[in-house]
Every structure is written in C-alpha cells, then in structure tokens.
Amino acid sequence: MVRLKCLAIAALFALPGSLASAERYQYSNSIYELPKGWGVYRATEAYQLLGRSGATSCEQCDFLIARSAPAKGELTDFLAQNAPHLLDPGKDETLTLLEPPKLIKDGGWTYAFAMARVSDDDFLFLLATKAGDRYEMIALRAPSGNQATVKEAAEIFQSTGLGLASSMRYVSEGAVPLMPPATPGRLDGLWSGTSMNSVLGLDGMLRMEASTRHLVFWGNGYFYDGTPPDGLALPAPATLREPIDTRIGTYRISGDKLDLTFADGTTGQLTLNQNTMADGSRTLYPMKLLPDGSTISGSISDFYFMGFTPGTIGGGVSSSSFFAYKKDGTYSGSSSGGASATFTNGSGDTTGGFASGSQAKRGGTYEIRDGLLISHPADGSAAIKALIYKNGDSIYIGDSALSTD
C-alpha cells in the first residue's frame, strides 16, 4: 500500500489535469469551473461538496472545496490543521494523515499535498495553495478498498481534480465575485407563498404535498431564500465578503422582473405584480412580522405518513409532532416517528415483518426577535429557529399555522 501511495502521488503531478466545463460557481473565496459530469451538492460551513451520479469508476468519489482561511503560518501546517474540517459533520469520524504534507512547486504556484485516512472507511487526497492573503484547499474523498480502488481515485484526482484546481480564481487575488454588488432596492421584508406539488410515494401512488417558499429582502439590495440564520436583521458585512451560505444573494428590479443572483453564481427570476411576486409555481405575498419581545398562545401540529408498495410489502413510515406555546414565554411538546412493514409472498401469505418507533418530549423557553421564533430547549441543546409572521389574521411558524383553539 505504501508503494502504491508513493506512485500515486508521483503520477498526480506528472501530467496536467483536464480542463473543466464553462459553468462557473463560487464558494467562499473560490470561483471555479464545474467539471463536466459533476454537480453542485450540499454546502456546509466548512466546505462545498461536488458529486456525480452514473459514474463508471469511483462512483462514490466526491470533491470538497474548503472554506477559505487567513494565510497564517506555513501552508503545510494549514493543510494538516484544517483537513479535519472536511469530515462529515453528521458523523463521528476521525482523520489521520498517512504522511506529513509535501510542498510541490508547479507553474509558479506552490501546493501542499497529502493523503489521509478517514476512520476506516474512506481516504482523502488533499491539495492546498495560497491565494493572496488567503489559504485554499480542495480534496477528493474516495472509498477505501483494494489497490484498484486507490488507482481509480488517483486517476480521478489527476484527470479532474487538477483541472478543477487550475480553474480556480480567487476574490483575494482580484477575481470579481459572481454575486453582483448590492445596490439599494425598494424591497424590504418577508414574502411567502405555497404551491401544491405531486410527489410519487413509496407505495407507487401520486399524492399532493404543500411546498412553501420564504424570501427575505433588505433595502440595501440583499435577499435570502429560506430562513436567514439571524432572521431579518441585516447580515453582517463579514459574512458577505466570502459567502459560504449559498442561499444569500443580491437582487435587481427591471420593470416587472425581479432578478436574483445567489452567492454561488446561480440565478433566478420572479415576476412582480403590484404587492405580490410569482416564481412560476407559486405566488408570494408580503407578510407582517411580530414585534420583538412578543409572546404567543397556541399550538402547531404535524403528521406525515407514507405507505410501502402494496401487494408485497404492507405498512409504511410515519412521523408526528405537537408543540404548545404559552404567553409566559415557555413551550412544551413531543415528536415521534416510526416504521412498520409486513412481507407477503405471491400467495398472499405473510412471511415476516418488523416495527420500530421513537418518541421524545421537548420543552423550554422561547423568544421572538427579528422575525424569528427562537426556541431554547431546557436540555441545553442548540436553539431552534423558525420564521414567525402574520398572514392575514393567522400567525404562522415556518409553514404551519398556529392554532389558538
């Protein structure tokens, strides 16, 4: 394995990487061209993930574009100290460098390169460089396995990873951000709208599901698609220089068209009509916010069920929740979920099955600030945030109406 590892490192820099497609995106300080056949997947506070489907080799490989960091200390130290930030935040993973990072000079650029093992499952090819006053890093995450698996990953990094790295342009070196600079606009506040979409269930049946979209606008020219982390408070300037939240962007109004450009360079357009706006599937209306420090009295509940394919599997999956809010600033409630199934053969005889479920009680205090209902669980876990607003005479928390009965 050590011999193959050394050969892979040598091979990676023996040939230039292939160039990417013309689709350009931005994450943090990095503006890059999306490699052909790859798509932009989720973004976290530490990295942007690029993935693909239908690949014939290294099908579980993912590229990670790391969040930019100030260029302090040695480049090799930056790679070693920041590589653990590329682990999956939803899993209990560990990272071990297989050897100290190496410095490689190529075309006037200096890179740091290393390979790392992620727990016992995957490994990473890591490549870091300096761009102005910032350090940058990309990585290829690939499943561990036999030598053929490692060779496939090395070839992907050679053919695609180096092309991705060479396509990088950095705001810290004068590259123009894909999100245009904000200019003051006449929109300010929260707009919300709901559409009904058909969804194919596990049982093979089409059913209708409500889909609510929230758009927050600020008079300085910024917008947010979804629930802003700080509600309707103006975003801090520091978060806008190198945006890692791809749901924020700037807007322009031209006639009856509202053009949106997100931080990662993607765009969208809505049509304005007096006090409403339409995105093609729903009409959004302006909502009224509750004053800071308000309290509420009422409850919200939710129930979901989807059955399995009839004929061979019976049962399904379900979830439910109930939360009650009091005027004294406290809340209580519970949530539950479960799944059950019975298996039958061609004669209709039951051949087996299973059932599982869980339930949790929750409660604590809440506050209303900047258009958010911020719930503070009594167990000390992280605060839960949801937009809260009035739509006519009704109060909504997220996309659920508050029942006052």
mmCIF file of C-alpha atoms in Angstrom:
data_model
loop_
_atom_site.group_PDB
_atom_site.id
_atom_site.type_symbol
_atom_site.label_atom_id
_atom_site.label_comp_id
_atom_site.label_asym_id
_atom_site.label_seq_id
_atom_site.Cartn_x
_atom_site.Cartn_y
_atom_site.Cartn_z
ATOM 1 C CA MET A 1 0.000 0.000 0.000
ATOM 2 C CA VAL A 2 2.837 2.407 0.822
ATOM 3 C CA ARG A 3 4.451 1.744 -2.565
ATOM 4 C CA LEU A 4 1.163 2.439 -4.372
ATOM 5 C CA LYS A 5 0.651 5.569 -2.332
ATOM 6 C CA CYS A 6 4.000 6.983 -3.381
ATOM 7 C CA LEU A 7 3.393 6.071 -7.018
ATOM 8 C CA ALA A 8 0.004 7.759 -6.916
ATOM 9 C CA ILE A 9 1.477 10.977 -5.564
ATOM 10 C CA ALA A 10 4.138 10.989 -8.283
ATOM 11 C CA ALA A 11 1.586 10.281 -11.001
ATOM 12 C CA LEU A 12 -0.719 13.052 -9.876
ATOM 13 C CA PHE A 13 1.740 15.736 -10.828
ATOM 14 C CA ALA A 14 3.317 14.083 -13.839
ATOM 15 C CA LEU A 15 0.567 15.257 -16.200
ATOM 16 C CA PRO A 16 -1.645 18.362 -16.345
ATOM 17 C CA GLY A 17 -5.247 17.953 -15.242
ATOM 18 C CA SER A 18 -8.083 18.211 -17.730
ATOM 19 C CA LEU A 19 -9.930 21.499 -18.032
ATOM 20 C CA ALA A 20 -13.410 21.878 -16.634
ATOM 21 C CA SER A 21 -16.640 22.968 -18.285
ATOM 22 C CA ALA A 22 -17.712 26.596 -18.603
ATOM 23 C CA GLU A 23 -20.205 26.541 -15.716
ATOM 24 C CA ARG A 24 -18.831 28.827 -13.018
ATOM 25 C CA TYR A 25 -19.728 28.756 -9.344
ATOM 26 C CA GLN A 26 -18.440 30.345 -6.164
ATOM 27 C CA TYR A 27 -17.906 29.089 -2.643
ATOM 28 C CA SER A 28 -16.255 31.315 -0.062
ATOM 29 C CA ASN A 29 -13.200 32.922 -1.722
ATOM 30 C CA SER A 30 -13.048 30.432 -4.618
ATOM 31 C CA ILE A 31 -14.599 30.858 -8.076
ATOM 32 C CA TYR A 32 -14.350 27.645 -10.055
ATOM 33 C CA GLU A 33 -15.490 25.956 -13.241
ATOM 34 C CA LEU A 34 -17.643 22.905 -12.645
ATOM 35 C CA PRO A 35 -16.016 19.744 -14.055
ATOM 36 C CA LYS A 36 -18.038 18.035 -16.771
ATOM 37 C CA GLY A 37 -20.349 15.387 -15.369
ATOM 38 C CA TRP A 38 -20.215 16.774 -11.827
ATOM 39 C CA GLY A 39 -22.910 18.665 -9.939
ATOM 40 C CA VAL A 40 -23.012 21.118 -7.044
ATOM 41 C CA TYR A 41 -24.365 19.312 -4.000
ATOM 42 C CA ARG A 42 -24.651 20.479 -0.408
ATOM 43 C CA ALA A 43 -22.645 23.285 1.186
ATOM 44 C CA THR A 44 -21.677 23.283 4.857
ATOM 45 C CA GLU A 45 -19.927 25.892 6.963
ATOM 46 C CA ALA A 46 -16.628 24.188 6.119
ATOM 47 C CA TYR A 47 -16.877 23.019 2.508
ATOM 48 C CA GLN A 48 -18.816 22.773 -0.757
ATOM 49 C CA LEU A 49 -19.406 19.216 -1.981
ATOM 50 C CA LEU A 50 -19.333 18.306 -5.678
ATOM 51 C CA GLY A 51 -20.743 14.907 -6.626
ATOM 52 C CA ARG A 52 -21.939 12.935 -9.622
ATOM 53 C CA SER A 53 -24.269 10.076 -10.474
ATOM 54 C CA GLY A 54 -23.987 7.301 -13.019
ATOM 55 C CA ALA A 55 -20.186 7.244 -12.939
ATOM 56 C CA THR A 56 -18.456 4.154 -14.305
ATOM 57 C CA SER A 57 -15.455 4.472 -11.973
ATOM 58 C CA CYS A 58 -15.000 5.775 -8.447
ATOM 59 C CA GLU A 59 -18.775 6.316 -8.335
ATOM 60 C CA GLN A 60 -18.714 7.274 -4.649
ATOM 61 C CA CYS A 61 -15.965 9.879 -5.064
ATOM 62 C CA ASP A 62 -16.737 13.468 -4.043
ATOM 63 C CA PHE A 63 -14.758 16.684 -4.387
ATOM 64 C CA LEU A 64 -14.692 19.072 -1.449
ATOM 65 C CA ILE A 65 -13.867 22.774 -1.798
ATOM 66 C CA ALA A 66 -12.783 24.030 1.594
ATOM 67 C CA ARG A 67 -13.729 27.328 3.166
ATOM 68 C CA SER A 68 -11.031 29.967 2.767
ATOM 69 C CA ALA A 69 -8.824 30.871 5.739
ATOM 70 C CA PRO A 70 -6.329 33.674 6.501
ATOM 71 C CA ALA A 71 -2.816 32.825 5.312
ATOM 72 C CA LYS A 72 -1.140 32.481 8.705
ATOM 73 C CA GLY A 73 1.713 30.078 9.364
ATOM 74 C CA GLU A 74 3.090 27.537 6.903
ATOM 75 C CA LEU A 75 0.982 26.148 4.073
ATOM 76 C CA THR A 76 1.737 22.581 5.186
ATOM 77 C CA ASP A 77 0.546 23.404 8.717
ATOM 78 C CA PHE A 78 -2.678 24.871 7.296
ATOM 79 C CA LEU A 79 -3.377 21.637 5.414
ATOM 80 C CA ALA A 80 -2.705 19.441 8.432
ATOM 81 C CA GLN A 81 -4.732 21.586 10.837
ATOM 82 C CA ASN A 82 -7.713 22.192 8.532
ATOM 83 C CA ALA A 83 -8.082 18.772 6.917
ATOM 84 C CA PRO A 84 -10.318 17.541 9.804
ATOM 85 C CA HIS A 85 -12.795 20.304 8.917
ATOM 86 C CA LEU A 86 -13.604 18.322 5.759
ATOM 87 C CA LEU A 87 -15.101 15.434 7.709
ATOM 88 C CA ASP A 88 -18.848 14.817 7.569
ATOM 89 C CA PRO A 89 -20.375 16.943 10.371
ATOM 90 C CA GLY A 90 -23.177 14.416 10.766
ATOM 91 C CA LYS A 91 -20.875 11.500 11.549
ATOM 92 C CA ASP A 92 -18.360 10.628 14.263
ATOM 93 C CA GLU A 93 -15.290 10.490 12.049
ATOM 94 C CA THR A 94 -11.550 10.744 12.622
ATOM 95 C CA LEU A 95 -8.785 11.745 10.207
ATOM 96 C CA THR A 96 -5.205 10.511 10.101
ATOM 97 C CA LEU A 97 -2.591 11.846 7.683
ATOM 98 C CA LEU A 98 -0.687 8.995 6.060
ATOM 99 C CA GLU A 99 2.462 11.123 5.989
ATOM 100 C CA PRO A 100 3.369 14.805 6.559
ATOM 101 C CA PRO A 101 2.211 17.187 3.793
ATOM 102 C CA LYS A 102 4.698 17.755 0.960
ATOM 103 C CA LEU A 103 5.384 21.036 -0.839
ATOM 104 C CA ILE A 104 5.223 20.886 -4.643
ATOM 105 C CA LYS A 105 6.018 23.787 -6.999
ATOM 106 C CA ASP A 106 4.218 23.852 -10.344
ATOM 107 C CA GLY A 107 3.859 26.695 -12.873
ATOM 108 C CA GLY A 108 4.751 29.410 -10.395
ATOM 109 C CA TRP A 109 2.336 28.032 -7.786
ATOM 110 C CA THR A 110 3.258 26.302 -4.554
ATOM 111 C CA TYR A 111 0.999 23.489 -3.379
ATOM 112 C CA ALA A 112 0.886 21.346 -0.279
ATOM 113 C CA PHE A 113 -0.225 17.760 -0.896
ATOM 114 C CA ALA A 114 -1.130 14.914 1.441
ATOM 115 C CA MET A 115 -3.253 11.798 1.713
ATOM 116 C CA ALA A 116 -5.327 10.938 4.756
ATOM 117 C CA ARG A 117 -7.409 8.078 6.083
ATOM 118 C CA VAL A 118 -10.949 8.871 7.271
ATOM 119 C CA SER A 119 -11.821 6.467 10.102
ATOM 120 C CA ASP A 120 -11.677 3.009 8.494
ATOM 121 C CA ASP A 121 -13.922 3.790 5.551
ATOM 122 C CA ASP A 122 -12.551 6.438 3.178
ATOM 123 C CA PHE A 123 -9.433 8.360 2.304
ATOM 124 C CA LEU A 124 -8.724 11.894 1.112
ATOM 125 C CA PHE A 125 -6.386 13.398 -1.491
ATOM 126 C CA LEU A 126 -5.683 16.915 -0.165
ATOM 127 C CA LEU A 127 -4.268 19.854 -2.144
ATOM 128 C CA ALA A 128 -3.733 23.324 -0.628
ATOM 129 C CA THR A 129 -2.326 26.586 -2.000
ATOM 130 C CA LYS A 130 -2.025 30.282 -1.152
ATOM 131 C CA ALA A 131 -4.090 32.930 -2.950
ATOM 132 C CA GLY A 132 -3.171 36.440 -1.937
ATOM 133 C CA ASP A 133 -3.687 36.692 1.806
ATOM 134 C CA ARG A 134 -5.794 33.514 1.965
ATOM 135 C CA TYR A 135 -5.149 29.789 2.099
ATOM 136 C CA GLU A 136 -7.302 27.496 -0.060
ATOM 137 C CA MET A 137 -7.757 23.732 -0.213
ATOM 138 C CA ILE A 138 -9.598 21.133 -2.288
ATOM 139 C CA ALA A 139 -9.875 17.426 -1.621
ATOM 140 C CA LEU A 140 -11.124 14.230 -3.229
ATOM 141 C CA ARG A 141 -12.901 11.864 -0.869
ATOM 142 C CA ALA A 142 -12.996 8.263 -2.069
ATOM 143 C CA PRO A 143 -13.941 4.913 -0.523
ATOM 144 C CA SER A 144 -11.100 2.747 0.683
ATOM 145 C CA GLY A 145 -10.678 -0.710 -0.769
ATOM 146 C CA ASN A 146 -8.153 -2.597 -2.812
ATOM 147 C CA GLN A 147 -5.356 -1.175 -4.919
ATOM 148 C CA ALA A 148 -7.663 -0.846 -7.922
ATOM 149 C CA THR A 149 -9.930 1.466 -5.902
ATOM 150 C CA VAL A 150 -6.990 3.656 -4.919
ATOM 151 C CA LYS A 151 -5.772 3.732 -8.521
ATOM 152 C CA GLU A 152 -9.228 4.829 -9.772
ATOM 153 C CA ALA A 153 -9.328 7.653 -7.216
ATOM 154 C CA ALA A 154 -5.804 8.759 -8.151
ATOM 155 C CA GLU A 155 -6.814 8.885 -11.811
ATOM 156 C CA ILE A 156 -9.916 10.960 -10.972
ATOM 157 C CA PHE A 157 -7.781 13.384 -8.996
ATOM 158 C CA GLN A 158 -5.293 13.556 -11.866
ATOM 159 C CA SER A 159 -7.833 13.944 -14.670
ATOM 160 C CA THR A 160 -10.383 16.142 -12.882
ATOM 161 C CA GLY A 161 -9.008 17.414 -9.580
ATOM 162 C CA LEU A 162 -6.013 19.213 -11.052
ATOM 163 C CA GLY A 163 -8.231 20.725 -13.744
ATOM 164 C CA LEU A 164 -10.557 21.956 -11.005
ATOM 165 C CA ALA A 165 -7.611 23.440 -9.123
ATOM 166 C CA SER A 166 -6.246 25.140 -12.234
ATOM 167 C CA SER A 167 -9.659 26.704 -12.966
ATOM 168 C CA MET A 168 -9.805 28.377 -9.562
ATOM 169 C CA ARG A 169 -9.905 32.149 -9.392
ATOM 170 C CA TYR A 170 -9.875 33.901 -6.045
ATOM 171 C CA VAL A 171 -11.566 37.053 -4.783
ATOM 172 C CA SER A 172 -8.486 37.660 -2.623
ATOM 173 C CA GLU A 173 -6.467 37.993 -5.847
ATOM 174 C CA GLY A 174 -8.866 40.369 -7.558
ATOM 175 C CA ALA A 175 -11.401 37.983 -9.121
ATOM 176 C CA VAL A 176 -14.831 39.569 -9.413
ATOM 177 C CA PRO A 177 -17.382 37.770 -7.185
ATOM 178 C CA LEU A 178 -20.181 36.043 -9.085
ATOM 179 C CA MET A 179 -22.695 37.728 -6.805
ATOM 180 C CA PRO A 180 -23.010 41.313 -8.101
ATOM 181 C CA PRO A 181 -22.501 44.115 -5.583
ATOM 182 C CA ALA A 182 -25.672 45.100 -3.798
ATOM 183 C CA THR A 183 -27.441 48.305 -4.769
ATOM 184 C CA PRO A 184 -30.313 49.725 -2.720
ATOM 185 C CA GLY A 185 -33.719 48.390 -3.775
ATOM 186 C CA ARG A 186 -37.330 49.004 -2.855
ATOM 187 C CA LEU A 187 -37.994 45.533 -1.410
ATOM 188 C CA ASP A 188 -37.720 45.105 2.348
ATOM 189 C CA GLY A 189 -39.277 42.368 4.470
ATOM 190 C CA LEU A 190 -40.626 38.835 4.211
ATOM 191 C CA TRP A 191 -42.595 37.350 1.306
ATOM 192 C CA SER A 192 -44.109 33.876 1.478
ATOM 193 C CA GLY A 193 -46.095 31.609 -0.848
ATOM 194 C CA THR A 194 -47.182 27.976 -1.139
ATOM 195 C CA SER A 195 -47.625 25.625 -4.090
ATOM 196 C CA MET A 196 -49.053 22.114 -4.297
ATOM 197 C CA ASN A 197 -46.759 19.580 -5.926
ATOM 198 C CA SER A 198 -47.360 15.947 -6.883
ATOM 199 C CA VAL A 199 -44.943 13.501 -5.244
ATOM 200 C CA LEU A 200 -44.506 9.795 -6.004
ATOM 201 C CA GLY A 201 -44.714 7.830 -2.762
ATOM 202 C CA LEU A 202 -43.080 4.562 -1.739
ATOM 203 C CA ASP A 203 -46.413 2.911 -2.477
ATOM 204 C CA GLY A 204 -46.206 3.993 -6.120
ATOM 205 C CA MET A 205 -49.094 6.431 -5.708
ATOM 206 C CA LEU A 206 -49.019 10.131 -6.523
ATOM 207 C CA ARG A 207 -50.013 12.471 -3.731
ATOM 208 C CA MET A 208 -50.062 16.222 -3.288
ATOM 209 C CA GLU A 209 -47.644 17.980 -0.952
ATOM 210 C CA ALA A 210 -47.514 21.644 0.003
ATOM 211 C CA SER A 211 -44.246 23.459 -0.705
ATOM 212 C CA THR A 212 -43.747 26.842 0.973
ATOM 213 C CA ARG A 213 -41.098 29.315 -0.096
ATOM 214 C CA HIS A 214 -39.884 32.207 2.045
ATOM 215 C CA LEU A 215 -37.943 35.115 0.536
ATOM 216 C CA VAL A 216 -36.450 37.808 2.759
ATOM 217 C CA PHE A 217 -35.363 41.115 1.222
ATOM 218 C CA TRP A 218 -33.368 44.000 2.626
ATOM 219 C CA GLY A 219 -33.462 47.554 1.336
ATOM 220 C CA ASN A 220 -29.681 47.510 0.827
ATOM 221 C CA GLY A 221 -30.084 45.095 -2.092
ATOM 222 C CA TYR A 222 -29.557 41.687 -0.461
ATOM 223 C CA PHE A 223 -32.021 38.803 -0.213
ATOM 224 C CA TYR A 224 -32.219 35.364 1.406
ATOM 225 C CA ASP A 225 -34.096 32.334 0.076
ATOM 226 C CA GLY A 226 -35.309 30.445 3.152
ATOM 227 C CA THR A 227 -34.864 31.175 6.853
ATOM 228 C CA PRO A 228 -31.922 33.531 7.471
ATOM 229 C CA PRO A 229 -29.779 32.438 10.447
ATOM 230 C CA ASP A 230 -30.196 35.895 12.016
ATOM 231 C CA GLY A 231 -33.733 36.469 10.847
ATOM 232 C CA LEU A 232 -34.486 39.824 9.280
ATOM 233 C CA ALA A 233 -31.552 41.541 10.971
ATOM 234 C CA LEU A 234 -29.158 42.931 8.377
ATOM 235 C CA PRO A 235 -26.442 40.367 7.503
ATOM 236 C CA ALA A 236 -23.042 41.141 9.000
ATOM 237 C CA PRO A 237 -20.645 42.550 6.359
ATOM 238 C CA ALA A 238 -18.031 39.917 7.255
ATOM 239 C CA THR A 239 -20.395 37.138 6.146
ATOM 240 C CA LEU A 240 -20.833 38.749 2.725
ATOM 241 C CA ARG A 241 -17.163 39.117 1.727
ATOM 242 C CA GLU A 242 -16.709 35.368 1.329
ATOM 243 C CA PRO A 243 -20.244 33.961 1.430
ATOM 244 C CA ILE A 244 -20.492 30.298 2.365
ATOM 245 C CA ASP A 245 -24.278 30.285 2.622
ATOM 246 C CA THR A 246 -25.421 29.881 -0.972
ATOM 247 C CA ARG A 247 -28.985 30.975 -0.162
ATOM 248 C CA ILE A 248 -27.992 34.618 0.155
ATOM 249 C CA GLY A 249 -27.637 36.916 -2.843
ATOM 250 C CA THR A 250 -28.357 40.313 -4.378
ATOM 251 C CA TYR A 251 -31.402 41.410 -6.333
ATOM 252 C CA ARG A 252 -32.179 43.798 -9.175
ATOM 253 C CA ILE A 253 -35.549 45.084 -10.392
ATOM 254 C CA SER A 254 -36.080 45.791 -14.071
ATOM 255 C CA GLY A 255 -39.643 46.665 -14.965
ATOM 256 C CA ASP A 256 -41.813 43.855 -13.648
ATOM 257 C CA LYS A 257 -38.885 41.417 -13.395
ATOM 258 C CA LEU A 258 -37.059 40.629 -10.176
ATOM 259 C CA ASP A 259 -33.638 39.110 -10.908
ATOM 260 C CA LEU A 260 -31.896 37.128 -8.165
ATOM 261 C CA THR A 261 -28.209 36.214 -8.176
ATOM 262 C CA PHE A 262 -27.128 33.834 -5.431
ATOM 263 C CA ALA A 263 -23.728 33.830 -3.754
ATOM 264 C CA ASP A 264 -22.619 30.754 -5.703
ATOM 265 C CA GLY A 265 -23.438 32.387 -9.053
ATOM 266 C CA THR A 266 -26.749 30.674 -9.791
ATOM 267 C CA THR A 267 -29.636 32.912 -10.824
ATOM 268 C CA GLY A 268 -33.405 33.067 -10.655
ATOM 269 C CA GLN A 269 -36.189 35.389 -11.756
ATOM 270 C CA LEU A 270 -39.615 36.306 -10.421
ATOM 271 C CA THR A 271 -42.389 38.458 -11.857
ATOM 272 C CA LEU A 272 -43.636 41.418 -9.826
ATOM 273 C CA ASN A 273 -47.327 42.307 -9.777
ATOM 274 C CA GLN A 274 -48.342 45.165 -7.500
ATOM 275 C CA ASN A 275 -47.762 43.764 -3.973
ATOM 276 C CA THR A 276 -47.065 40.160 -4.978
ATOM 277 C CA MET A 277 -44.367 38.218 -6.807
ATOM 278 C CA ALA A 278 -44.539 34.921 -8.697
ATOM 279 C CA ASP A 279 -41.796 32.352 -9.308
ATOM 280 C CA GLY A 280 -43.648 30.196 -11.823
ATOM 281 C CA SER A 281 -45.134 27.710 -9.384
ATOM 282 C CA ARG A 282 -46.441 29.911 -6.594
ATOM 283 C CA THR A 283 -47.416 33.481 -5.759
ATOM 284 C CA LEU A 284 -45.640 35.076 -2.807
ATOM 285 C CA TYR A 285 -47.292 37.714 -0.625
ATOM 286 C CA PRO A 286 -45.781 40.187 1.833
ATOM 287 C CA MET A 287 -46.057 39.057 5.454
ATOM 288 C CA LYS A 288 -46.268 41.076 8.651
ATOM 289 C CA LEU A 289 -43.710 40.390 11.352
ATOM 290 C CA LEU A 290 -44.475 40.143 15.052
ATOM 291 C CA PRO A 291 -42.777 42.823 17.195
ATOM 292 C CA ASP A 292 -39.624 41.821 19.066
ATOM 293 C CA GLY A 293 -40.440 40.551 22.549
ATOM 294 C CA SER A 294 -43.923 39.349 21.614
ATOM 295 C CA THR A 295 -45.372 36.182 23.119
ATOM 296 C CA ILE A 296 -47.948 33.816 21.658
ATOM 297 C CA SER A 297 -50.558 31.344 22.854
ATOM 298 C CA GLY A 298 -51.454 28.325 20.761
ATOM 299 C CA SER A 299 -50.095 25.163 19.212
ATOM 300 C CA ILE A 300 -48.853 23.666 15.967
ATOM 301 C CA SER A 301 -49.033 20.030 14.953
ATOM 302 C CA ASP A 302 -47.833 17.980 12.045
ATOM 303 C CA PHE A 303 -48.417 14.424 10.836
ATOM 304 C CA TYR A 304 -46.836 12.538 7.956
ATOM 305 C CA PHE A 305 -47.400 9.020 6.609
ATOM 306 C CA MET A 306 -46.216 7.207 3.502
ATOM 307 C CA GLY A 307 -47.151 3.616 2.760
ATOM 308 C CA PHE A 308 -44.975 0.978 1.150
ATOM 309 C CA THR A 309 -45.736 -0.635 -2.214
ATOM 310 C CA PRO A 310 -48.934 -2.700 -1.807
ATOM 311 C CA GLY A 311 -49.022 -6.364 -2.807
ATOM 312 C CA THR A 312 -45.661 -7.420 -1.408
ATOM 313 C CA ILE A 313 -45.000 -5.039 1.500
ATOM 314 C CA GLY A 314 -47.585 -3.608 3.873
ATOM 315 C CA GLY A 315 -47.212 -0.801 6.390
ATOM 316 C CA GLY A 316 -45.211 2.409 5.988
ATOM 317 C CA VAL A 317 -43.320 5.194 7.721
ATOM 318 C CA SER A 318 -44.834 7.968 9.820
ATOM 319 C CA SER A 319 -43.887 10.947 11.942
ATOM 320 C CA SER A 320 -45.779 13.442 14.065
ATOM 321 C CA SER A 321 -45.101 16.414 16.296
ATOM 322 C CA PHE A 322 -47.023 18.729 18.611
ATOM 323 C CA PHE A 323 -45.823 21.926 20.268
ATOM 324 C CA ALA A 324 -47.756 24.286 22.545
ATOM 325 C CA TYR A 325 -46.657 27.859 23.277
ATOM 326 C CA LYS A 326 -47.714 29.899 26.304
ATOM 327 C CA LYS A 327 -47.842 33.634 26.896
ATOM 328 C CA ASP A 328 -45.265 33.296 29.688
ATOM 329 C CA GLY A 329 -42.551 32.510 27.116
ATOM 330 C CA THR A 330 -42.423 28.742 27.601
ATOM 331 C CA TYR A 331 -43.226 25.884 25.254
ATOM 332 C CA SER A 332 -43.699 22.130 25.529
ATOM 333 C CA GLY A 333 -44.360 19.301 23.128
ATOM 334 C CA SER A 334 -43.320 15.974 21.723
ATOM 335 C CA SER A 335 -42.282 14.337 18.482
ATOM 336 C CA SER A 336 -42.438 10.735 17.368
ATOM 337 C CA GLY A 337 -41.617 8.607 14.363
ATOM 338 C CA GLY A 338 -41.829 5.009 13.343
ATOM 339 C CA ALA A 339 -41.934 2.424 10.616
ATOM 340 C CA SER A 340 -43.619 -0.929 10.228
ATOM 341 C CA ALA A 341 -43.820 -3.492 7.462
ATOM 342 C CA THR A 342 -45.265 -6.902 6.720
ATOM 343 C CA PHE A 343 -43.947 -9.049 3.881
ATOM 344 C CA THR A 344 -46.134 -11.364 1.821
ATOM 345 C CA ASN A 345 -45.409 -13.942 -0.838
ATOM 346 C CA GLY A 346 -47.187 -14.451 -4.153
ATOM 347 C CA SER A 347 -49.969 -16.384 -2.425
ATOM 348 C CA GLY A 348 -50.696 -13.553 -0.047
ATOM 349 C CA ASP A 349 -49.222 -15.339 2.976
ATOM 350 C CA THR A 350 -47.352 -13.212 5.500
ATOM 351 C CA THR A 351 -43.698 -14.199 5.583
ATOM 352 C CA GLY A 352 -42.309 -11.690 8.091
ATOM 353 C CA GLY A 353 -42.212 -8.086 9.161
ATOM 354 C CA PHE A 354 -40.866 -5.504 11.557
ATOM 355 C CA ALA A 355 -41.911 -2.461 13.573
ATOM 356 C CA SER A 356 -39.862 0.309 15.142
ATOM 357 C CA GLY A 357 -40.510 3.706 16.644
ATOM 358 C CA SER A 358 -39.257 6.505 18.865
ATOM 359 C CA GLN A 359 -40.747 9.339 20.883
ATOM 360 C CA ALA A 360 -39.218 12.382 22.540
ATOM 361 C CA LYS A 361 -40.642 15.037 24.814
ATOM 362 C CA ARG A 362 -39.364 18.565 24.378
ATOM 363 C CA GLY A 363 -39.790 21.872 26.121
ATOM 364 C CA GLY A 364 -38.090 25.076 27.215
ATOM 365 C CA THR A 365 -38.376 28.794 26.648
ATOM 366 C CA TYR A 366 -38.782 30.863 23.506
ATOM 367 C CA GLU A 367 -38.276 34.413 22.310
ATOM 368 C CA ILE A 368 -39.406 36.344 19.246
ATOM 369 C CA ARG A 369 -36.717 38.528 17.680
ATOM 370 C CA ASP A 370 -36.007 39.808 14.157
ATOM 371 C CA GLY A 371 -38.834 37.781 12.658
ATOM 372 C CA LEU A 372 -37.682 34.541 14.265
ATOM 373 C CA LEU A 373 -39.229 32.286 16.869
ATOM 374 C CA ILE A 374 -36.148 31.110 18.751
ATOM 375 C CA SER A 375 -36.779 28.065 20.928
ATOM 376 C CA HIS A 376 -34.273 27.335 23.700
ATOM 377 C CA PRO A 377 -34.603 23.668 24.789
ATOM 378 C CA ALA A 378 -34.448 23.041 28.510
ATOM 379 C CA ASP A 379 -31.834 20.316 27.997
ATOM 380 C CA GLY A 380 -29.316 22.916 26.800
ATOM 381 C CA SER A 381 -29.189 21.714 23.202
ATOM 382 C CA ALA A 382 -28.851 24.157 20.322
ATOM 383 C CA ALA A 383 -31.556 26.766 19.792
ATOM 384 C CA ILE A 384 -34.170 26.041 17.118
ATOM 385 C CA LYS A 385 -35.094 28.900 14.784
ATOM 386 C CA ALA A 386 -38.138 29.359 12.572
ATOM 387 C CA LEU A 387 -39.694 32.346 10.844
ATOM 388 C CA ILE A 388 -42.793 33.678 12.605
ATOM 389 C CA TYR A 389 -45.189 36.077 10.915
ATOM 390 C CA LYS A 390 -48.811 37.050 10.378
ATOM 391 C CA ASN A 391 -50.666 36.128 7.218
ATOM 392 C CA GLY A 392 -53.962 37.962 7.487
ATOM 393 C CA ASP A 393 -55.367 37.180 10.931
ATOM 394 C CA SER A 394 -53.351 33.968 11.324
ATOM 395 C CA ILE A 395 -49.904 33.525 12.860
ATOM 396 C CA TYR A 396 -47.544 31.122 11.105
ATOM 397 C CA ILE A 397 -44.440 29.402 12.455
ATOM 398 C CA GLY A 398 -42.444 28.316 9.432
ATOM 399 C CA ASP A 399 -45.143 26.949 7.148
ATOM 400 C CA SER A 400 -47.515 25.837 9.946
ATOM 401 C CA ALA A 401 -50.475 27.897 11.155
ATOM 402 C CA LEU A 402 -50.716 28.469 14.906
ATOM 403 C CA SER A 403 -53.948 27.046 16.290
ATOM 404 C CA THR A 404 -55.441 29.202 19.044
ATOM 405 C CA ASP A 405 -58.396 26.924 19.916
#
